[in-house]
Short mmCIF file of C-alpha atoms in Angstrom, two decimals:
data_model
loop_
_atom_site.label_atom_id
_atom_site.label_comp_id
_atom_site.label_asym_id
_atom_site.label_seq_id
_atom_site.Cartn_x
_atom_site.Cartn_y
_atom_site.Cartn_z
CA MET A 1 24.15 51.31 -0.71
CA LYS A 2 22.08 49.16 -2.88
CA PRO A 3 18.28 49.17 -1.98
CA HIS A 4 18.36 45.31 -2.01
CA ASP A 5 21.05 45.35 0.76
CA PHE A 6 19.11 47.97 2.82
CA ALA A 7 15.86 46.05 2.64
CA LYS A 8 17.59 42.76 3.45
CA TYR A 9 18.84 44.19 6.56
CA LEU A 10 15.43 45.50 7.53
CA ARG A 11 13.92 42.16 6.86
CA ARG A 12 16.33 40.28 9.12
CA ASN A 13 16.19 42.91 11.82
CA PRO A 14 12.65 44.37 12.04
CA ALA A 15 12.37 47.42 14.19
CA GLU A 16 9.73 50.07 15.02
CA PRO A 17 10.86 53.24 13.32
CA LEU A 18 11.10 56.61 14.84
CA PRO A 19 8.61 59.40 14.49
CA TRP A 20 10.85 61.19 12.14
CA ARG A 21 11.79 60.22 8.59
CA GLU A 22 15.03 61.34 6.44
CA LEU A 23 17.18 61.74 9.61
CA ARG A 24 20.72 62.71 9.30
CA ARG A 25 21.85 62.16 12.98
CA ALA A 26 20.77 59.99 15.93
CA VAL A 27 22.15 59.24 19.21
CA VAL A 28 21.37 55.97 20.89
CA ILE A 29 21.49 55.58 24.66
CA PRO A 30 20.88 52.51 26.60
CA ALA A 31 19.56 53.10 30.07
CA CYS A 32 19.39 50.38 32.73
CA ASP A 33 18.83 51.58 36.19
CA GLU A 34 20.20 55.06 35.27
CA ASN A 35 17.56 57.38 36.76
CA ASP A 36 20.12 59.03 38.99
CA SER A 37 22.46 59.92 36.24
CA ILE A 38 20.65 60.40 32.93
CA ALA A 39 19.54 63.94 33.60
CA GLU A 40 23.09 65.22 33.41
CA THR A 41 23.52 63.29 29.96
CA ILE A 42 20.42 64.78 28.66
CA ALA A 43 21.40 68.45 29.72
CA SER A 44 24.78 67.97 28.18
CA LEU A 45 23.15 66.96 24.91
CA ALA A 46 20.64 69.74 25.19
CA SER A 47 23.85 72.25 24.81
CA ALA A 48 25.42 70.29 21.99
CA ARG A 49 25.51 72.22 18.62
CA GLY A 50 23.05 70.63 16.08
CA ILE A 51 20.93 68.98 18.70
CA GLU A 52 17.73 70.40 17.09
CA GLU A 53 18.03 68.04 14.23
CA THR A 54 19.38 64.98 15.99
CA ALA A 55 17.05 62.23 17.34
CA VAL A 56 17.96 61.00 20.65
CA VAL A 57 16.60 57.35 21.38
CA VAL A 58 16.69 56.30 25.07
CA VAL A 59 16.36 52.48 25.41
CA VAL A 60 15.16 51.90 28.90
CA ASN A 61 15.74 48.11 29.59
CA HIS A 62 16.41 45.58 32.29
CA PRO A 63 17.30 41.85 32.12
CA PRO A 64 15.05 39.12 33.22
CA ASP A 65 16.93 38.79 36.49
CA ALA A 66 17.03 42.39 37.32
CA PRO A 67 16.49 43.19 41.10
CA GLU A 68 13.45 45.03 42.21
CA SER A 69 15.42 48.33 42.76
CA CYS A 70 16.51 48.39 39.03
CA ARG A 71 12.86 47.87 37.78
CA ARG A 72 11.79 50.56 40.02
CA ALA A 73 14.23 53.12 38.86
CA ASN A 74 13.40 52.20 35.27
CA GLU A 75 9.71 52.88 35.94
CA THR A 76 10.65 56.18 37.62
CA LEU A 77 12.72 56.98 34.51
CA LEU A 78 9.94 56.07 32.22
CA HIS A 79 7.53 58.38 34.25
CA ARG A 80 10.01 61.24 33.77
CA LEU A 81 10.29 60.74 30.01
CA GLU A 82 6.60 60.43 29.66
CA THR A 83 5.83 63.76 31.75
CA GLY A 84 8.40 65.60 29.77
CA GLU A 85 10.61 66.31 32.76
CA LEU A 86 13.61 65.36 30.67
CA GLN A 87 13.35 67.18 27.28
CA LEU A 88 15.21 67.48 23.99
CA PRO A 89 13.96 68.73 20.59
CA ARG A 90 13.86 65.14 19.16
CA LEU A 91 13.80 62.82 22.16
CA VAL A 92 12.22 59.38 22.11
CA TRP A 93 12.43 56.32 24.07
CA ARG A 94 11.85 52.56 23.91
CA PHE A 95 11.02 50.27 26.79
CA ALA A 96 12.55 46.91 26.66
CA PRO A 97 11.84 45.02 30.03
CA GLU A 98 13.24 41.36 30.43
CA LEU A 99 15.52 42.21 27.67
CA GLU A 100 17.98 39.26 26.84
CA GLY A 101 21.49 40.16 25.41
CA GLY A 102 22.47 43.02 27.98
CA VAL A 103 23.69 46.49 26.77
CA GLY A 104 24.50 45.10 23.27
CA ALA A 105 20.91 44.09 22.68
CA ALA A 106 19.62 47.46 24.13
CA ARG A 107 22.20 49.44 21.73
CA LYS A 108 20.95 47.27 18.84
CA LEU A 109 17.34 47.87 19.46
CA GLY A 110 17.91 51.66 19.41
CA MET A 111 20.33 51.70 16.45
CA ASP A 112 17.98 49.33 14.33
CA ALA A 113 15.13 51.70 14.92
CA VAL A 114 17.27 54.41 13.59
CA ILE A 115 17.92 52.28 10.52
CA ALA A 116 14.00 51.38 10.21
CA SER A 117 13.60 55.23 9.95
CA LEU A 118 15.86 55.80 7.02
CA SER A 119 15.44 55.41 3.17
CA PRO A 120 17.97 53.90 0.71
CA GLU A 121 18.56 57.28 -0.36
CA ASN A 122 19.60 59.11 2.83
CA VAL A 123 21.33 55.95 4.49
CA GLU A 124 24.74 56.84 3.16
CA GLU A 125 24.44 60.38 4.73
CA ALA A 126 23.14 59.42 8.12
CA ALA A 127 25.19 58.98 11.24
CA ILE A 128 24.52 57.19 14.44
CA TRP A 129 26.23 58.00 17.81
CA SER A 130 26.55 55.53 20.61
CA LEU A 131 26.32 57.13 24.10
CA ASP A 132 25.72 55.82 27.62
CA ALA A 133 23.17 57.24 30.32
CA ASP A 134 25.97 58.15 32.79
CA THR A 135 28.04 60.04 30.19
CA THR A 136 28.19 63.79 29.38
CA VAL A 137 29.32 65.38 26.18
CA GLU A 138 31.02 68.62 25.02
CA PRO A 139 29.04 71.29 23.05
CA GLY A 140 31.10 70.28 19.86
CA TYR A 141 30.14 66.62 20.33
CA LEU A 142 27.84 66.31 17.34
CA GLU A 143 29.09 68.80 14.85
CA GLU A 144 32.98 68.11 15.31
CA SER A 145 32.64 64.27 15.18
CA GLU A 146 30.37 64.42 12.23
CA ALA A 147 32.87 66.52 10.34
CA PHE A 148 35.74 64.22 11.29
CA LEU A 149 33.77 61.26 10.11
CA ALA A 150 33.00 62.90 6.58
CA GLN A 151 36.59 64.08 6.34
CA SER A 152 38.22 60.74 7.28
CA LYS A 153 35.78 58.78 4.80
CA ALA A 154 35.81 56.20 7.60
CA GLY A 155 33.01 53.76 8.38
CA ALA A 156 33.15 54.76 12.11
CA VAL A 157 35.13 57.17 14.26
CA THR A 158 36.13 56.72 17.83
CA ILE A 159 35.80 60.04 19.86
CA GLY A 160 38.33 61.17 22.33
CA PHE A 161 37.22 60.71 26.01
CA ARG A 162 38.21 61.57 29.40
CA HIS A 163 36.46 60.13 32.34
CA ARG A 164 34.87 62.39 34.89
CA GLU A 165 36.61 63.24 38.12
CA GLY A 166 36.39 60.49 40.77
CA ASP A 167 34.50 61.26 44.01
CA THR A 168 37.40 60.18 46.10
CA PRO A 169 41.28 60.48 45.61
CA GLU A 170 41.48 56.57 45.27
CA LEU A 171 38.78 56.67 42.63
CA GLU A 172 40.46 59.45 40.63
CA GLN A 173 43.74 57.61 40.73
CA ALA A 174 42.06 54.45 39.65
CA ILE A 175 40.35 55.89 36.64
CA ARG A 176 43.55 57.84 35.54
CA ARG A 177 45.46 54.50 35.79
CA TYR A 178 42.87 52.77 33.77
CA GLU A 179 42.99 55.50 30.99
CA GLU A 180 46.73 55.13 30.85
CA TYR A 181 46.28 51.42 30.54
CA LEU A 182 43.90 51.71 27.65
CA ASP A 183 45.94 54.41 25.91
CA ALA A 184 49.12 52.27 26.15
CA TYR A 185 47.49 49.34 24.63
CA VAL A 186 46.10 51.16 21.58
CA GLU A 187 49.54 52.99 21.22
CA ARG A 188 51.42 49.78 21.22
CA LEU A 189 49.05 48.16 18.87
CA ARG A 190 49.67 51.24 16.43
CA ARG A 191 53.55 50.78 16.68
CA ALA A 192 52.94 47.26 15.83
CA GLY A 193 51.19 48.06 12.69
CA SER A 194 47.72 46.63 13.64
CA PRO A 195 44.79 48.14 11.79
CA TYR A 196 42.75 47.34 15.06
CA ALA A 197 44.76 50.19 17.00
CA PHE A 198 41.58 52.24 18.23
CA HIS A 199 39.81 52.50 21.47
CA THR A 200 36.55 50.54 21.99
CA VAL A 201 34.32 52.50 24.31
CA GLY A 202 30.76 52.12 23.91
CA SER A 203 30.05 55.55 24.92
CA ALA A 204 32.42 57.26 22.59
CA PHE A 205 31.90 56.39 18.95
CA VAL A 206 30.08 57.48 15.90
CA CYS A 207 29.20 55.27 12.56
CA ARG A 208 27.82 55.74 9.30
CA ALA A 209 24.38 54.20 8.96
CA ALA A 210 25.44 52.45 5.78
CA SER A 211 28.50 50.86 7.55
CA TYR A 212 26.27 49.76 10.51
CA ILE A 213 24.17 47.71 7.81
CA ARG A 214 27.31 46.55 5.90
CA CYS A 215 28.92 45.02 9.03
CA GLY A 216 25.65 43.33 10.28
CA GLY A 217 24.62 45.69 12.90
CA MET A 218 25.32 46.05 16.66
CA ARG A 219 26.57 42.66 18.45
CA VAL A 220 24.05 41.28 21.06
CA ARG A 221 26.38 40.80 24.01
CA THR A 222 26.19 41.50 27.70
CA GLY A 223 29.62 43.31 27.61
CA GLY A 224 32.35 43.97 24.83
CA GLU A 225 29.67 44.67 22.18
CA ASP A 226 31.59 47.94 21.39
CA PHE A 227 34.81 45.70 20.80
CA TYR A 228 33.18 43.30 18.51
CA PHE A 229 31.01 45.86 16.68
CA LEU A 230 33.90 48.21 15.82
CA GLN A 231 35.99 45.31 14.76
CA ALA A 232 33.34 44.25 12.32
CA VAL A 233 33.27 47.73 10.98
CA ALA A 234 37.02 47.75 10.53
CA LYS A 235 36.66 44.72 8.34
CA THR A 236 34.42 46.66 5.94
CA ALA A 237 35.66 50.18 6.07
CA LYS A 238 38.23 52.17 8.10
CA VAL A 239 37.86 53.08 11.81
CA ALA A 240 39.40 56.48 12.37
CA GLU A 241 40.36 58.06 15.81
CA LEU A 242 39.14 61.65 16.79
CA GLN A 243 41.79 62.46 19.40
CA LYS A 244 39.85 65.59 20.58
CA VAL A 245 38.12 64.95 23.97
CA LEU A 246 34.36 65.38 23.51
CA VAL A 247 32.78 62.63 25.78
CA HIS A 248 33.22 62.26 29.57
CA PRO A 249 32.10 58.66 30.79
CA SER A 250 31.39 58.02 34.49
CA PRO A 251 34.45 56.73 36.40
CA ARG A 252 32.28 54.67 38.81
CA PRO A 253 33.14 51.14 39.66
CA SER A 254 30.57 48.44 38.56
CA GLU A 255 30.27 44.86 38.09
CA ARG A 256 27.21 45.05 35.68
CA VAL A 257 29.31 43.95 32.80
CA PRO A 258 32.03 41.13 32.74
CA PHE A 259 34.79 43.49 31.68
CA GLY A 260 35.44 47.06 30.84
CA THR A 261 35.76 50.11 32.92
CA GLY A 262 33.52 49.11 36.05
CA PRO A 263 35.25 45.85 36.71
CA SER A 264 38.77 47.36 35.93
CA VAL A 265 38.20 50.25 38.39
CA ARG A 266 37.00 47.83 41.00
CA LYS A 267 40.16 45.77 40.72
CA LEU A 268 42.36 48.72 40.90
CA LEU A 269 40.49 49.90 44.03
CA ARG A 270 41.16 46.55 45.66
CA GLY A 271 44.89 47.03 45.01
CA GLU A 272 44.96 44.47 42.30
CA PRO A 273 46.89 45.09 39.09
CA LEU A 274 45.38 44.99 35.62
CA PRO A 275 46.69 42.27 33.27
CA GLU A 276 49.61 43.87 31.51
CA ILE A 277 51.08 42.78 28.47
CA SER A 278 54.83 42.85 27.90
CA ASP A 279 56.68 44.89 25.33
CA GLY A 280 58.12 41.57 24.09
CA ALA A 281 54.67 40.28 23.18
CA PHE A 282 54.09 43.40 21.18
CA ALA A 283 57.57 42.97 19.43
CA ARG A 284 56.42 39.41 18.29
CA LEU A 285 53.20 40.91 16.92
CA LYS A 286 54.99 43.50 15.00
CA GLN A 287 57.35 40.72 13.69
CA LEU A 288 54.22 38.68 12.62
CA LEU A 289 52.52 41.83 10.82
CA ASP A 290 55.78 42.78 9.17
CA ALA A 291 56.22 39.23 7.86
CA ALA A 292 52.68 39.25 6.63
CA ALA A 293 53.28 42.50 4.74
CA SER A 294 56.51 41.24 3.09
CA PRO A 295 56.31 40.38 -0.79
CA GLY A 296 54.95 36.86 -1.34
CA ALA A 297 54.23 36.13 2.29
CA LEU A 298 50.60 35.60 1.75
CA ASP A 299 50.72 33.72 -1.66
CA ARG A 300 50.54 30.54 0.34
CA ALA A 301 50.06 29.71 4.11
CA ASP A 302 53.32 28.09 4.38
CA ALA A 303 55.07 31.06 2.76
CA LEU A 304 53.97 33.06 5.81
CA LEU A 305 54.77 30.30 8.43
CA ARG A 306 58.33 29.85 7.09
CA ARG A 307 58.91 33.64 7.89
CA LEU A 308 57.98 33.51 11.53
CA PRO A 309 59.67 32.04 14.69
CA ALA A 310 58.45 28.61 15.72
CA ALA A 311 56.02 29.99 18.58
CA SER A 312 54.29 32.43 16.20
CA ALA A 313 53.91 29.88 13.48
CA ALA A 314 52.52 27.28 16.18
CA PHE A 315 50.10 29.99 17.18
CA LEU A 316 48.74 30.38 13.69
CA GLU A 317 48.70 26.65 13.04
CA ALA A 318 46.68 26.25 16.33
CA GLU A 319 44.23 28.86 14.92
CA ARG A 320 43.97 26.66 11.73
CA PHE A 321 45.51 29.41 9.61
CA PRO A 322 46.72 27.15 6.66
CA ALA A 323 43.28 25.59 5.92
CA ALA A 324 41.50 28.93 6.36
CA TRP A 325 43.91 30.69 4.29
CA ASN A 326 43.77 28.26 1.51
CA GLY A 327 40.14 28.86 1.38
CA VAL A 328 40.42 32.63 1.36
CA LEU A 329 43.06 32.57 -1.57
CA ALA A 330 40.61 30.12 -3.62
CA ASN A 331 38.08 32.90 -3.70
CA LEU A 332 40.18 36.12 -3.61
CA PRO A 333 40.24 38.57 -6.57
CA LYS A 334 43.92 39.09 -8.06
CA THR A 335 43.74 42.77 -7.11
CA PRO A 336 46.34 44.90 -5.49
CA GLY A 337 46.09 44.80 -1.68
CA ALA A 338 43.49 42.03 -1.37
CA GLN A 339 45.75 39.54 0.29
CA GLN A 340 46.66 41.99 2.84
CA GLU A 341 43.10 43.14 3.42
CA ALA A 342 41.80 39.54 3.66
CA PHE A 343 44.66 38.58 6.14
CA HIS A 344 43.71 41.52 8.43
CA CYS A 345 40.11 40.39 8.24
CA TRP A 346 41.22 36.80 9.37
CA PHE A 347 43.67 38.18 12.01
CA ASP A 348 41.42 40.44 13.35
CA GLY A 349 41.31 42.37 16.89
CA LEU A 350 40.19 39.22 18.83
CA ARG A 351 42.76 37.05 17.23
CA THR A 352 45.36 39.80 17.89
CA LEU A 353 44.59 39.82 21.50
CA ARG A 354 44.82 36.14 21.55
CA PHE A 355 48.25 36.14 20.02
CA LEU A 356 49.41 38.69 22.45
CA HIS A 357 48.35 36.52 25.45
CA ALA A 358 49.86 33.43 23.80
CA ALA A 359 53.15 35.11 23.33
CA GLU A 360 52.87 36.41 27.00
CA ARG A 361 52.53 32.81 28.10
CA ASP A 362 55.40 31.70 26.19
CA ALA A 363 57.54 34.27 27.66
CA SER A 364 56.60 33.23 31.21
CA GLY A 365 56.90 29.51 30.53
CA ASP A 366 53.21 28.65 31.27
#
């Protein structure tokens, strides 16, 4: 990474550095009302190989509208950290009361502190893990995911996960159903040929510090920050999947975020189905991606539209593809693969999801 790009990110995202310089590894853990669960997380990290050389940054935070019970839990957690009740070789914490932007802002605060602790010389070698304060890890969590990241030459790696066992038979059934749901979505994206066929779970990925900078850092959102961040990484570098299970998130139901594990589990416990997307919608996605990969299809916007069924072409037109693509082509280098890469930057993970929902509506006649 060029020193200019590194310095530019730090200017735009100032952060207090950690006590250690020349880091190679750091784990960032947002903690909002997690006093009851974080000890298990810290204990599992203490058993992880390589933890001695790894900084662990706990970002204790709560939003402006946090209830008094959350504030008291955070105060207790801070006291436990300050008195050394919770210990790791390189444990540090940040307190962010009244934090706007939810878990995304908390992850960003911790990750930016890691970036501020690096130098242009070691930023290419450093890696940042994203974890949650109610999640445990296997002993090989750091070493095995770091080795896979290096071998894959990816910008980020999603790490295999399996939620911990539910406290009741109903919760256990719900969390396994939710995992099947996630796996099926990613697998069908893979079969369709999407480069966004990977899980986006905030407690189960690691990224290169350089890739973090190149994609503009963590997204500040109250939920879905992991989805938007990994999508951004995929536009600048590959996102690879480590299938081995090294992470165990909590199965607990929750409404603290607008979507994700907690709300989905609550829905399943109420007997409500999750929003399924049909095989037909994925077949239409594959048809679109295959058409875009055919010779000459991306030379002009209308060249792709002519290769598609009317409904798929109408979706691209509604997304203003013709005007956007003409602008892309005007500035695109004439190098092999440049058109494909640019198309997938435009037809990203979010647009893919919108296309699938549109295809589903078309099939139902809504």
